[in-house]
Amino acid sequence: MRAVNKIFLQRSFRRAVLLLLLLSALVFAGVVLRQKLHQPERQFSIQQQQYFTESRQYPSVFRKFVSTLSHLTTPEHYSNSEVVDDPRFEAKSAPDIPKIYRPYPNYESLRWKSSHRGRFNPCEGPRGKPISKNLDDQVGVYLGDLGFPKPMFGSHEAVGFNGDVFFDRYTRYGAYGYGENDSFVKNWKKPAKVQWDKVNWGKLQEQCFLKNADRFSADLSLLADLPQDSPRRQIEPEARTAVLIRTYVGKTYSDNDMQTIRSLVSELSLQSGGEYSVILLLHVKDEEIEIEKDEVYQQVVEENVPKEFWDMTVLWNIPVVSKRYPRLVKMKLTDVHRSQWLSVQHFALTHPQYKFIWNWELDSRFTGHHYEFTNKLDIFARSQPRRGLWERNARFYIPALHGSYNHAFRTFVQRFENEAVWGAVPIDHPHPRPIGPSPPVGSPDKDTDYKWGVGEDADYIGFLPIFHPIGTEWVIRNEIYGYLGQATPRRASLITHSRLSRRLLLAMDRENMFGRHMSSELLPVSTALLHGFKAVAAPHPIYSDKDLPAKSTDRWFNPGINGRSGSSQDSPFGWKRESRFLDLSWYYRANLAGRLYWNFLGWQKDWTGGRVYEFIHGRVILPSILFHPIKDVRPDANSMGYDFNFQL
C-alpha cells in the first residue's frame, strides 16, 4: 500500500494523469466539433433524400404520354397570318396536313414600310431561288391540340411563342436535307434535293446583306430612291445581330448538326433579309498554331469545317483573344472555362456593326422556328419594366403557382421580396463606375405605372434564373478577382447560351482590361448588375418528366430567401443538389432532352419512339421546346445517361 501511495505522490505520475485527462478532453471536444461541422451536411442529406423520396412517387410523364400526329385534333376557327395553307396539298383542314409557318413581319405591309428606313429585298436560298417565296425552303407545322403536358417552368404564352403549332422531323428539317433520300413519307412534300457541298452559306449571307444594306446603314446615299423630305430618312437604321455558334477544332459534325446550322442561317439570316449574321466561332485549342497568318487560318478552316460553312467561320484561340488583357494573363485566368467571354468580347471589338451577339451553344436545339425564338424573346425582353425585374429574374417562374407572368407573378414577387435593385447596385469600390442609365425617379415604388425600362432593349437574355450565388453551395460562387472578393455584389446564370448587347460586352472588356474579372457564369449578369444594365431571365417553357405539385416544385427549386432560387445552402444550383435538374429539358446535365429529341428524330429511347412505336402510334411531334444538352446525335448515343454521381 505504501508503494502504491508513493507512486501516486510522484510528480511525474500526476503529470501523466493530467496529460491523459487533457487529451481526453481534446478528443471529446473534437468529436463535438466534428458533429457540429457535419450538422449542415446531415441536414442536406435529409433534405435531398426527401426530394428523392418525393420525386420517386411520380412516374415518368413522357414515357406514358403519346406525342404523335395521330392524336392531334384540329382547332375550330383558328386564324393566324403566320400559319398559312400549303398550296401543294389539296386537303387543307385535316390535322395531319402540314401548313407553312412564317413568323416574320409582313415586309410588304404599309405599316412595316412606313416604320423602316429601307426596303426588304428577298434573298437567294440554297436552291438558287428567292428563299422567302420558295415553298421548298419553308418550315412546316401541324396546327391543333395534343393535350401536351404543361411545362414545369415558364410557358409559351409568357415569352410569346405560338403554343398551337407542332413540328415533326420532316417539317422541321426537311428543307435542310433531312429525309432527302427517303422514298416516300406520308403527308410530306419532299423539297428539291440540294448538293450541299456546293452551297456557300457565307457568300449567301453577304449577298443578302448587301441587297438590304439600306435598312441597316446610316449612309444616306443608299436611300437615293426616297424623296429628300421623306420621314423615312429620319428613321434609325435597323440593328443587326450576330449569332456565334460555338464549335472547336476536331469536332465531328453529325447530319443533325449540319441541318441545324443550315436552319439557323436560312431562318435567321436569309429569310429576314440580313437582320442576322450566323457565324461558326471555331476554337483552335492548340495555342502554337499561328492563326494570325492568312494561309494558316484558311488551312485550319478547311481541315476542320464542312465546306459549305467555310466562308462563315471565324477562328480564335486564347493567345489572340487574351492579348488585350495582360492582367488576366498574369493571373492565369484566360482559359475557356473561366473566360469563355473573351472570344465574344474580341468578336464585338472587331465587328462593331452588330448591336447584339448571341452566344449560341451547338449542343442546344430549338424544335420550333429560329426566327420566332429570337424575335419573340427580343420583344418580350424589351417589354419588361425595370421595376422588380431583378427580383423576378431571381426565381423560377411556376405558372401553376404564380399565375400570369406579367401581372400575377409580378405582384407575387413584390409581396415576398424586400430587395429592390434600382439602377446600378452600389459597391464600396472606386471601380467600376456605372455607365448604365440612371433611374428616372428615386425609388421603385415611385414608378407606379411600371414605365421605366419598357421599350428598352435588354443587355442580357438568359434561360435560367439570374440567381444570388452568395449563401449557396454553387461550386464557383467565389471566383471573383479584382473587386471586393467574396463581398462583391453579384449574380449568376448557368448555361452560357444567351444574348448580350454590344454595350454590355464593351463594359466586360473594360473590366477585364483593369484586371477585374469573374468566371463565365458570373461575369455578364454581374457586370449588368454593377453597371445598371437591363438583364432578363426569359421564362421559356421548361418541361419535367416528373409531375411534381406546384408547391413542391417551388420548395425544391425556389428554396432561398424570400422565395429565390439562390441565396441559400439548399439552392438547386448548389453542389450535391443539382440532381434535381436531371428530369428537365434544359440544364447542362438533363435527361428529358435526350428522350424527347431522340424520339423527335424517329429514334427509340427508353421504350418510347422508334420505328415500331411510330407504326403503332404515328409520327412523333413536339411543340417549340429549347433543349440542352443535345450531344453526339446518333440513334445509339447514350442521350439519357447524365447524372451527378461525381458530386456524391
mmCIF file of C-alpha atoms in Angstrom, residues 174 177 180 194 239 382 434 437 445 472 483 558 613:
data_model
loop_
_atom_site.group_PDB
_atom_site.id
_atom_site.type_symbol
_atom_site.label_atom_id
_atom_site.label_comp_id
_atom_site.label_asym_id
_atom_site.label_seq_id
_atom_site.Cartn_x
_atom_site.Cartn_y
_atom_site.Cartn_z
ATOM 1 C CA GLY A 174 -36.773 18.650 -94.471
ATOM 2 C CA GLY A 177 -31.591 17.894 -96.082
ATOM 3 C CA GLU A 180 -33.901 13.726 -98.845
ATOM 4 C CA VAL A 194 -29.501 20.193 -102.886
ATOM 5 C CA ALA A 239 -29.989 46.872 -85.535
ATOM 6 C CA ARG A 382 -37.908 44.832 -74.429
ATOM 7 C CA PRO A 434 -21.582 52.606 -63.606
ATOM 8 C CA PRO A 437 -28.877 54.743 -67.388
ATOM 9 C CA ASP A 445 -42.343 52.478 -55.616
ATOM 10 C CA THR A 472 -25.331 28.849 -51.892
ATOM 11 C CA TYR A 483 -13.281 43.621 -56.885
ATOM 12 C CA ASN A 558 -37.032 28.275 -55.064
ATOM 13 C CA TYR A 613 -43.585 2.836 -81.815
#
